[in-house]
PDB file of N, CA, C and O in Angstrom:
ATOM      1  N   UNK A   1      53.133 133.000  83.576  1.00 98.00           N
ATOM      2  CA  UNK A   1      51.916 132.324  83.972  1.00 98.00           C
ATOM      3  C   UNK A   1      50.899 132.502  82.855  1.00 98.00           C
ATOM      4  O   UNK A   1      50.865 133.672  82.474  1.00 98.00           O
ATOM      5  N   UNK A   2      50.144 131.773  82.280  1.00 98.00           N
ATOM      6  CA  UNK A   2      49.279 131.347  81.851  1.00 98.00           C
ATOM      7  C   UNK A   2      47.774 130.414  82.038  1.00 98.00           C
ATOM      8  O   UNK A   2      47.420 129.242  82.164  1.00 98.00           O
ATOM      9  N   UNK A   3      47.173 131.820  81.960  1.00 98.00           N
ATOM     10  CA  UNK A   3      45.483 130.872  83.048  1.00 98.00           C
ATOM     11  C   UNK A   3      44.628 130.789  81.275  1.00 98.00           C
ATOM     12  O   UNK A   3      44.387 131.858  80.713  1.00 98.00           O
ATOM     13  N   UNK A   4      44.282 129.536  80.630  1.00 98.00           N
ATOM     14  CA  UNK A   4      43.105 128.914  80.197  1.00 98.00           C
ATOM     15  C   UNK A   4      41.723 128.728  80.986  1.00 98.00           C
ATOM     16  O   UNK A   4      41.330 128.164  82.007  1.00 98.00           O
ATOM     17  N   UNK A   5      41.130 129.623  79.806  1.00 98.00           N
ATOM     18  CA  UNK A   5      39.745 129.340  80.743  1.00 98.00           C
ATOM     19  C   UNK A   5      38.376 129.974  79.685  1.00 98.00           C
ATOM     20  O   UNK A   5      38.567 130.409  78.549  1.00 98.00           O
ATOM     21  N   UNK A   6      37.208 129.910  80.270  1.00 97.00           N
ATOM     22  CA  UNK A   6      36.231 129.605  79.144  1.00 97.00           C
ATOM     23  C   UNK A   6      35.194 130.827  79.475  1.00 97.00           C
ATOM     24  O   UNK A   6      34.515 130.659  80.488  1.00 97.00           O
ATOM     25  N   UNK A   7      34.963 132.225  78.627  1.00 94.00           N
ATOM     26  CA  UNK A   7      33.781 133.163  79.322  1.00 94.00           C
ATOM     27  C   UNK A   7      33.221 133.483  78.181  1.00 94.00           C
ATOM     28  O   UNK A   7      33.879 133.893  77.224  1.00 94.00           O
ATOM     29  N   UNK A   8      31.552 133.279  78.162  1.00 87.00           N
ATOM     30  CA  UNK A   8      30.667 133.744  77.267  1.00 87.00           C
ATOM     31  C   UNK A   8      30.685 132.665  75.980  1.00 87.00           C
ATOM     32  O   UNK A   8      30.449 132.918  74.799  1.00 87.00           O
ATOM     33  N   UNK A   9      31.015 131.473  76.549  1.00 90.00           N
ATOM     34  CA  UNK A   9      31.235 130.313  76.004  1.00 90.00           C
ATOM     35  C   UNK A   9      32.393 129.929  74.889  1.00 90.00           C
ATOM     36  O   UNK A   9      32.301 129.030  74.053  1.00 90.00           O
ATOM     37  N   UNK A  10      33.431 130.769  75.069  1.00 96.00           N
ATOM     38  CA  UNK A  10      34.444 130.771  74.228  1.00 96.00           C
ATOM     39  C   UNK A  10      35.392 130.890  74.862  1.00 96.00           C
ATOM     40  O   UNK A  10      35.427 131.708  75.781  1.00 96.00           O
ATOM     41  N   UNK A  11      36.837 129.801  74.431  1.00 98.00           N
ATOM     42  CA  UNK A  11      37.848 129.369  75.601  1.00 98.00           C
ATOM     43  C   UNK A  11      38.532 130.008  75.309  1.00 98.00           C
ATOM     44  O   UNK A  11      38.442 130.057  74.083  1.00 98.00           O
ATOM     45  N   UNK A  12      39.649 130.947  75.798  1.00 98.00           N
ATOM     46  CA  UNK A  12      40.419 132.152  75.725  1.00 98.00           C
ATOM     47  C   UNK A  12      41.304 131.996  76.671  1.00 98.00           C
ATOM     48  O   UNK A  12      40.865 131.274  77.566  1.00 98.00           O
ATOM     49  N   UNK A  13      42.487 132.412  76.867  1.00 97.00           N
ATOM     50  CA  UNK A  13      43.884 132.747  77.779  1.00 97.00           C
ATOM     51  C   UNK A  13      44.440 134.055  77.700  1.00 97.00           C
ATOM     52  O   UNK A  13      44.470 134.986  76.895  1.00 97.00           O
ATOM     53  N   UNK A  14      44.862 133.785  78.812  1.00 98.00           N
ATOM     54  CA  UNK A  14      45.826 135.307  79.386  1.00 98.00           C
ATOM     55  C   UNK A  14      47.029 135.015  80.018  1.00 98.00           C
ATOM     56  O   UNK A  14      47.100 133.915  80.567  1.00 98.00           O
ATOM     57  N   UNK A  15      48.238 135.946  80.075  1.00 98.00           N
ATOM     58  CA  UNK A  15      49.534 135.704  80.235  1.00 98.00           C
ATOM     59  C   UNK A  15      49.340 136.937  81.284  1.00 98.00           C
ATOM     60  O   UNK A  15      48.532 137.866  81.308  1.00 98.00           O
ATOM     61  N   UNK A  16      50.511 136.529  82.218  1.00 98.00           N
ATOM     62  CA  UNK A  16      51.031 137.463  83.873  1.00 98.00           C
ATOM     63  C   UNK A  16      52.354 137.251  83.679  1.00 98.00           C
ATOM     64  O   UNK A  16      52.599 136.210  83.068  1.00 98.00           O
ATOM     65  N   UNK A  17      53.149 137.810  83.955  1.00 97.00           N
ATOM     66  CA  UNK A  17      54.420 137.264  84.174  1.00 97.00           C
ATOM     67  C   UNK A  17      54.737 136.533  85.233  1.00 97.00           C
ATOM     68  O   UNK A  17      55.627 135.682  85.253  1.00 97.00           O
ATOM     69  N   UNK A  18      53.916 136.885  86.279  1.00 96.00           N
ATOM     70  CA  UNK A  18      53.824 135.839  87.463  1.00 96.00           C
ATOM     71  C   UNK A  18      52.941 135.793  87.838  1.00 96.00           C
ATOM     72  O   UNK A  18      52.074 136.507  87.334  1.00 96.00           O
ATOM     73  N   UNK A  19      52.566 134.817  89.097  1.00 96.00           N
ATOM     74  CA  UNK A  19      50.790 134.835  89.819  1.00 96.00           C
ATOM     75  C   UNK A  19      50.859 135.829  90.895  1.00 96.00           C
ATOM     76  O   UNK A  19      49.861 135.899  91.614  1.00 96.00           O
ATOM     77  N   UNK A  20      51.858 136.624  91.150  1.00 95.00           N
ATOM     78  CA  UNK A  20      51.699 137.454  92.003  1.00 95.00           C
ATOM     79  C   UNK A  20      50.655 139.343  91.310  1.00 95.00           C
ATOM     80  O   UNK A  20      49.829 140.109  91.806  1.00 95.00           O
ATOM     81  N   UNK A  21      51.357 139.251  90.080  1.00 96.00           N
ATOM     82  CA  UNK A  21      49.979 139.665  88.659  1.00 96.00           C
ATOM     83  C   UNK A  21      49.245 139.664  88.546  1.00 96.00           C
ATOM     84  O   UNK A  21      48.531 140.654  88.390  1.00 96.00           O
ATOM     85  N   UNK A  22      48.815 138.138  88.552  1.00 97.00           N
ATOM     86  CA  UNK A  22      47.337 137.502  88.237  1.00 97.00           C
ATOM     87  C   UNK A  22      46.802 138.396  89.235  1.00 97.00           C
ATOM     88  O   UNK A  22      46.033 139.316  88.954  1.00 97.00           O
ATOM     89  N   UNK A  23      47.421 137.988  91.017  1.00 96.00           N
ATOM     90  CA  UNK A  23      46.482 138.385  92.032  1.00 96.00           C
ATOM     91  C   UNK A  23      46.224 139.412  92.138  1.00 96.00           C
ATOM     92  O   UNK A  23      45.050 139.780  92.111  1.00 96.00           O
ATOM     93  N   UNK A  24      47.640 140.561  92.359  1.00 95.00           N
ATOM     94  CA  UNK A  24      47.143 142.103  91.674  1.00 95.00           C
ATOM     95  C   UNK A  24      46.026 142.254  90.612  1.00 95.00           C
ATOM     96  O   UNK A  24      45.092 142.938  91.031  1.00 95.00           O
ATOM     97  N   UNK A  25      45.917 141.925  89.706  1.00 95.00           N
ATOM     98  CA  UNK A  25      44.918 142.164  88.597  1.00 95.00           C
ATOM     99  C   UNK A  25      43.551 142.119  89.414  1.00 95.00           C
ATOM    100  O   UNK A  25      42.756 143.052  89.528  1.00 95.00           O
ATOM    101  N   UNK A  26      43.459 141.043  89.874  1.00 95.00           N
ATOM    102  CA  UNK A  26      41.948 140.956  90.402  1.00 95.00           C
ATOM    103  C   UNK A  26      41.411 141.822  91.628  1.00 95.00           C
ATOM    104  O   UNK A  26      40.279 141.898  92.105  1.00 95.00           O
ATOM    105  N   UNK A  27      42.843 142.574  92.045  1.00 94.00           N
ATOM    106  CA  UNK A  27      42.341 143.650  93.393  1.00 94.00           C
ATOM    107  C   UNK A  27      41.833 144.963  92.724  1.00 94.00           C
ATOM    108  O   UNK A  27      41.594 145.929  93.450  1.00 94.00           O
ATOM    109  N   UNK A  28      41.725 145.014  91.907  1.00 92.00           N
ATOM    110  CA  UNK A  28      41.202 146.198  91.132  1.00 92.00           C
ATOM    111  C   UNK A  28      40.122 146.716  91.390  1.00 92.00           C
ATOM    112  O   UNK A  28      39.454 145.791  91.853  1.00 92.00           O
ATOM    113  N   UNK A  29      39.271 147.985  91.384  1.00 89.00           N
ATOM    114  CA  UNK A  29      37.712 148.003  91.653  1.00 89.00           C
ATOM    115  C   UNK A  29      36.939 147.344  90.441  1.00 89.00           C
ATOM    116  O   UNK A  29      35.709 147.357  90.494  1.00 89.00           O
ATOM    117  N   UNK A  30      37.649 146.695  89.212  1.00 89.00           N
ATOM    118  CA  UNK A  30      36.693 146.507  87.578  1.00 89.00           C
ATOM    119  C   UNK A  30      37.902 145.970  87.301  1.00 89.00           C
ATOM    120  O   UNK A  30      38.854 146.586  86.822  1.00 89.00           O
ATOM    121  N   UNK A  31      37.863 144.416  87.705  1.00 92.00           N
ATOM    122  CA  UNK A  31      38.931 143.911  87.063  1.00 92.00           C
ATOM    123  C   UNK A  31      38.635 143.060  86.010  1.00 92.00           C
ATOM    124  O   UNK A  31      37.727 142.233  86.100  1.00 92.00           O
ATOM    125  N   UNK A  32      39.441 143.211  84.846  1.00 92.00           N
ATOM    126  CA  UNK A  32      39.418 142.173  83.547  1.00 92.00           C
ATOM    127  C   UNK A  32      38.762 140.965  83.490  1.00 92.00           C
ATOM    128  O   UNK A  32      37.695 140.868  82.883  1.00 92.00           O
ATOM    129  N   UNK A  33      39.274 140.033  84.050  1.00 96.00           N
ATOM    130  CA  UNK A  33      38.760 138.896  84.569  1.00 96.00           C
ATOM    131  C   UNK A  33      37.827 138.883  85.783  1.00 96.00           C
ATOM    132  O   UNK A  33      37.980 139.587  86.781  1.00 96.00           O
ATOM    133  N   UNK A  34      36.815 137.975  85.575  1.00 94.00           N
ATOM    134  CA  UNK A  34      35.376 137.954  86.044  1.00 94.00           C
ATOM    135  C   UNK A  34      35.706 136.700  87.416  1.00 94.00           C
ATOM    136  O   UNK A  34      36.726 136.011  87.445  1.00 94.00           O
ATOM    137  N   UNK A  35      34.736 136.646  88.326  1.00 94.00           N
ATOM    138  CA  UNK A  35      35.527 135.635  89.645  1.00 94.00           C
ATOM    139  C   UNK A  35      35.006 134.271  89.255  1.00 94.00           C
ATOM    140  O   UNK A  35      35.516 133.279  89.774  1.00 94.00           O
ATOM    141  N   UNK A  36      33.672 134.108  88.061  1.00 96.00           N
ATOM    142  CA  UNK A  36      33.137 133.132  87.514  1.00 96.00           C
ATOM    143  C   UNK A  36      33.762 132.349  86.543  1.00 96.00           C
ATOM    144  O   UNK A  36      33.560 131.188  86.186  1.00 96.00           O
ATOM    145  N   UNK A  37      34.878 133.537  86.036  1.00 97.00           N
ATOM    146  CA  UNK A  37      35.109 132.755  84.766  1.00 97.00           C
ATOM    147  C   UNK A  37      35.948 130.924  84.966  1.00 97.00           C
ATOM    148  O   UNK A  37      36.665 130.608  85.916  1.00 97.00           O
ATOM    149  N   UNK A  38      35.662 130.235  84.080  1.00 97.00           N
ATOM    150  CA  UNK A  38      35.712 128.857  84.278  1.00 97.00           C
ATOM    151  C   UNK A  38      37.423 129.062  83.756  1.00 97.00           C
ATOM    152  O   UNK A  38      37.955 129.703  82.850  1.00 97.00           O
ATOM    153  N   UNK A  39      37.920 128.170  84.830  1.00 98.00           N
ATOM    154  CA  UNK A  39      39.624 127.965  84.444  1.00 98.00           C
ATOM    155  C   UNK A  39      39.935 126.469  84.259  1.00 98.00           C
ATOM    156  O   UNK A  39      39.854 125.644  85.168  1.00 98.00           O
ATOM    157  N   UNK A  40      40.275 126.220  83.075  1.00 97.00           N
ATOM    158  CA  UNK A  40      40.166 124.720  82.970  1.00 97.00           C
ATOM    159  C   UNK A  40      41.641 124.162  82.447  1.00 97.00           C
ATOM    160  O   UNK A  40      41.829 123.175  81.736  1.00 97.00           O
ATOM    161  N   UNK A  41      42.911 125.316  83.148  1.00 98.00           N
ATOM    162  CA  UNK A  41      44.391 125.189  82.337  1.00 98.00           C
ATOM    163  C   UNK A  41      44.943 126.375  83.465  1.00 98.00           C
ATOM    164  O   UNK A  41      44.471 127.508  83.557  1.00 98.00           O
ATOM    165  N   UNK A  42      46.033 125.830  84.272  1.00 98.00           N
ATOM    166  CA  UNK A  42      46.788 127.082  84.491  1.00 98.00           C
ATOM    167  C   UNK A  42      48.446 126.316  84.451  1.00 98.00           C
ATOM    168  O   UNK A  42      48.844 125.316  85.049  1.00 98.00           O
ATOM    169  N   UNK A  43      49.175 127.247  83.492  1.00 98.00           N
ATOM    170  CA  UNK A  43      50.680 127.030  83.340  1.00 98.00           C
ATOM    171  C   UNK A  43      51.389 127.955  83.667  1.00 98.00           C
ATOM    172  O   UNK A  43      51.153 129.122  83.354  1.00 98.00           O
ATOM    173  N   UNK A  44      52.911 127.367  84.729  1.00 97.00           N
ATOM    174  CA  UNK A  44      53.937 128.361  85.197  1.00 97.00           C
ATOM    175  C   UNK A  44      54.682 128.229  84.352  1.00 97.00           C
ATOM    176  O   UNK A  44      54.576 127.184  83.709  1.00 97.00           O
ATOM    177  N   UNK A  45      55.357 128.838  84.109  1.00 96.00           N
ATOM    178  CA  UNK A  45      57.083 128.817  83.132  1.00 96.00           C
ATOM    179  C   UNK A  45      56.807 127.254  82.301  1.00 96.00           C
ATOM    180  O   UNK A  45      57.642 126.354  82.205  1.00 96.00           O
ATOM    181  N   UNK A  46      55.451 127.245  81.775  1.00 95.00           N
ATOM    182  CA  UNK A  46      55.525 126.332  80.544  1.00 95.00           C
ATOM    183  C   UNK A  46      55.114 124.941  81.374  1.00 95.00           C
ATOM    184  O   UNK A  46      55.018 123.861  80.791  1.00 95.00           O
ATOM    185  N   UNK A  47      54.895 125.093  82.738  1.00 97.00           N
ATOM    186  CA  UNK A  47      54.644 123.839  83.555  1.00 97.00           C
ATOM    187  C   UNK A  47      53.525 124.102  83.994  1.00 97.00           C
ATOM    188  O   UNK A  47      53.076 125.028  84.669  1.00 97.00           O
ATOM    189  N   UNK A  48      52.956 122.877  83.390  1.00 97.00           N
ATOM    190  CA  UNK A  48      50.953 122.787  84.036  1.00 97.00           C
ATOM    191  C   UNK A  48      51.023 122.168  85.657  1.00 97.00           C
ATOM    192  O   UNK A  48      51.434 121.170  86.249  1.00 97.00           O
ATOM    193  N   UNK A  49      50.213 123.688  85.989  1.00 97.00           N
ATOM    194  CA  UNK A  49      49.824 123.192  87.835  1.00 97.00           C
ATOM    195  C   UNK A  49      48.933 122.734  88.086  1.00 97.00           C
ATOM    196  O   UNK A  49      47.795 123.199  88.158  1.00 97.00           O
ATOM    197  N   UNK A  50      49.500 121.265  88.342  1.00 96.00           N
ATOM    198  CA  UNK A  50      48.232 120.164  88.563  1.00 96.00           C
ATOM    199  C   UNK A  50      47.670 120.211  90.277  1.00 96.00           C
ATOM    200  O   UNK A  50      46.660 119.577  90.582  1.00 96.00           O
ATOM    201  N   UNK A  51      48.571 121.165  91.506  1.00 96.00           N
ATOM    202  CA  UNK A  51      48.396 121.147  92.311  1.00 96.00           C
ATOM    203  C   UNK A  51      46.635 122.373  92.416  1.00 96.00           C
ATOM    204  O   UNK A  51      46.072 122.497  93.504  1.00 96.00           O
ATOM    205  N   UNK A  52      46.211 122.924  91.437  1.00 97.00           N
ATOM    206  CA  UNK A  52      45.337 123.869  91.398  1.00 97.00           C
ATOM    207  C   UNK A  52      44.125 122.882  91.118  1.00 97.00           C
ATOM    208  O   UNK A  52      44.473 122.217  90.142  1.00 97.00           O
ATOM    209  N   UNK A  53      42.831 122.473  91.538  1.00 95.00           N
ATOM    210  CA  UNK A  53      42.114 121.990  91.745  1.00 95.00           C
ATOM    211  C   UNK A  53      40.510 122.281  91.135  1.00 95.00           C
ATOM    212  O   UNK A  53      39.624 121.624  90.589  1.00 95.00           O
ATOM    213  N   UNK A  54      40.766 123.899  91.659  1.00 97.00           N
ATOM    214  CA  UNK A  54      39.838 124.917  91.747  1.00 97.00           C
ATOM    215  C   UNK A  54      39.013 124.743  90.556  1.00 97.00           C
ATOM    216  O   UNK A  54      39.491 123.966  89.730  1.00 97.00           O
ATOM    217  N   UNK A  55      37.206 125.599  90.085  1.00 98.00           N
ATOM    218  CA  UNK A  55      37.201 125.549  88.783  1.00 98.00           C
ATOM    219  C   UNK A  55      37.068 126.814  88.458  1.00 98.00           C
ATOM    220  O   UNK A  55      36.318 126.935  87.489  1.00 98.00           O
ATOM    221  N   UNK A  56      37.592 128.081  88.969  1.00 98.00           N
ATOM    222  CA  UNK A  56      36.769 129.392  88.073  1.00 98.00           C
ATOM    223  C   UNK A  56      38.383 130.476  89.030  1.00 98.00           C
ATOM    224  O   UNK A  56      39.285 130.423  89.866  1.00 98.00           O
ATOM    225  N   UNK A  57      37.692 131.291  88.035  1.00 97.00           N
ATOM    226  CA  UNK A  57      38.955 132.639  88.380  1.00 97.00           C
ATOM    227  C   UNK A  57      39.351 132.979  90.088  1.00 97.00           C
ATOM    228  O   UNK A  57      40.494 133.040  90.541  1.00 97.00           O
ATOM    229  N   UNK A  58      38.519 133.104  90.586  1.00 96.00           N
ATOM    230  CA  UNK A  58      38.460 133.537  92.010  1.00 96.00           C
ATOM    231  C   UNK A  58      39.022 132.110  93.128  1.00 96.00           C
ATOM    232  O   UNK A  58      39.434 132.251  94.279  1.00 96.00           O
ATOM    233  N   UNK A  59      38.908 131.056  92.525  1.00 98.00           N
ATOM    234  CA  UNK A  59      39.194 129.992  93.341  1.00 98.00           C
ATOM    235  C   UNK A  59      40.716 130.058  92.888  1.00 98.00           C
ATOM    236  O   UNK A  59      41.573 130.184  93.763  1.00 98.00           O
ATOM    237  N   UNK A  60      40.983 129.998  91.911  1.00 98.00           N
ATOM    238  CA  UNK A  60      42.729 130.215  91.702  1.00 98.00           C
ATOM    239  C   UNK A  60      43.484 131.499  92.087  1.00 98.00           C
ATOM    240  O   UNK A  60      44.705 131.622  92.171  1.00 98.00           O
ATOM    241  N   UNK A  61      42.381 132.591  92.342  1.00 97.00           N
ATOM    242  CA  UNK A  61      43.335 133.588  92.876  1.00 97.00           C
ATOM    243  C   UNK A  61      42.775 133.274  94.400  1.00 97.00           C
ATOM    244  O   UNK A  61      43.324 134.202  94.994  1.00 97.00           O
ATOM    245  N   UNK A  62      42.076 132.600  95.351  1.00 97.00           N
ATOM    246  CA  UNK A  62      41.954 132.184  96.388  1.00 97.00           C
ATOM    247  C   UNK A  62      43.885 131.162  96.424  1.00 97.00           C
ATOM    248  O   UNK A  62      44.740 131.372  97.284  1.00 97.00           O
ATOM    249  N   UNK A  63      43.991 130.414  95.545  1.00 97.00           N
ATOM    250  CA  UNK A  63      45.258 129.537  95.464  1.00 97.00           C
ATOM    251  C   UNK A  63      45.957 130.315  95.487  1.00 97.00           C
ATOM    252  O   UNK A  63      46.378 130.170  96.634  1.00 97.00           O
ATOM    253  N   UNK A  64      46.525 131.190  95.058  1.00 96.00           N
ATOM    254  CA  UNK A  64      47.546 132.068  94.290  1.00 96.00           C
ATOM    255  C   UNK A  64      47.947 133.444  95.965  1.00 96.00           C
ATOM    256  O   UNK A  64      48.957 133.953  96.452  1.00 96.00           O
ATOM    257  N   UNK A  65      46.572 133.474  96.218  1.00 94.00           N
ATOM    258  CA  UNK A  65      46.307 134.434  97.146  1.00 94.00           C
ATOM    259  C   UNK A  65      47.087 133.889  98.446  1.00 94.00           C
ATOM    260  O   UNK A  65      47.657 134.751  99.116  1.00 94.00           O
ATOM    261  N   UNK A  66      47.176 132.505  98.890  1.00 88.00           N
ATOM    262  CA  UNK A  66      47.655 132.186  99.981  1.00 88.00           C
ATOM    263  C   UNK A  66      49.535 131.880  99.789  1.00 88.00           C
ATOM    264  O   UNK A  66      50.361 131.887 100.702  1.00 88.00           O
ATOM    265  N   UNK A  67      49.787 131.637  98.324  1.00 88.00           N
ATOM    266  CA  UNK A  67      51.043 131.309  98.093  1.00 88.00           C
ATOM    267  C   UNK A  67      52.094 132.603  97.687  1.00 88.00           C
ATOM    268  O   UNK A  67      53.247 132.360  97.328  1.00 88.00           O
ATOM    269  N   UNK A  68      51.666 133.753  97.765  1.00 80.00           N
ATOM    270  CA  UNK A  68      52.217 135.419  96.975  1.00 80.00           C
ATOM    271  C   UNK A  68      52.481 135.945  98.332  1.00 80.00           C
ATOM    272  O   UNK A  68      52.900 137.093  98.478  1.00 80.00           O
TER     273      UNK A  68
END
């Protein structure tokens, strides 16, 4: 998995091996990724998920959150 996305006005990515990752990551008490940050790209195994809608970190782990 691969989430594109844009914080402190500079567009940057991060790799999970899966979104079950991603979602762990964000249960953290100080997690890496911010719930604002703008996501404007998320790819599975090299396939862009056009079913993700959302625009910022927390709305895709809201997605991610109901499908894990």
């Amino acid at each position: 998995m691969k989430i594109y996305y844009k914080a402190d006005y500079d567009k940057k990515e991060v790799e999970f091996e899966k979104p079950s990752d991603f979602v762990g990551s964000l249960l953290v008490d100080d997690p890496e990724l911010q719930d604002g940050y703008e996501v404007y790209k998320v790819t599975v195994a090299g396939q862009e998920v056009t079913e993700f809608t959302g625009k910022t970190m927390l709305d895709l782990f809201n997605y991610y959150w109901e499908r894990v």
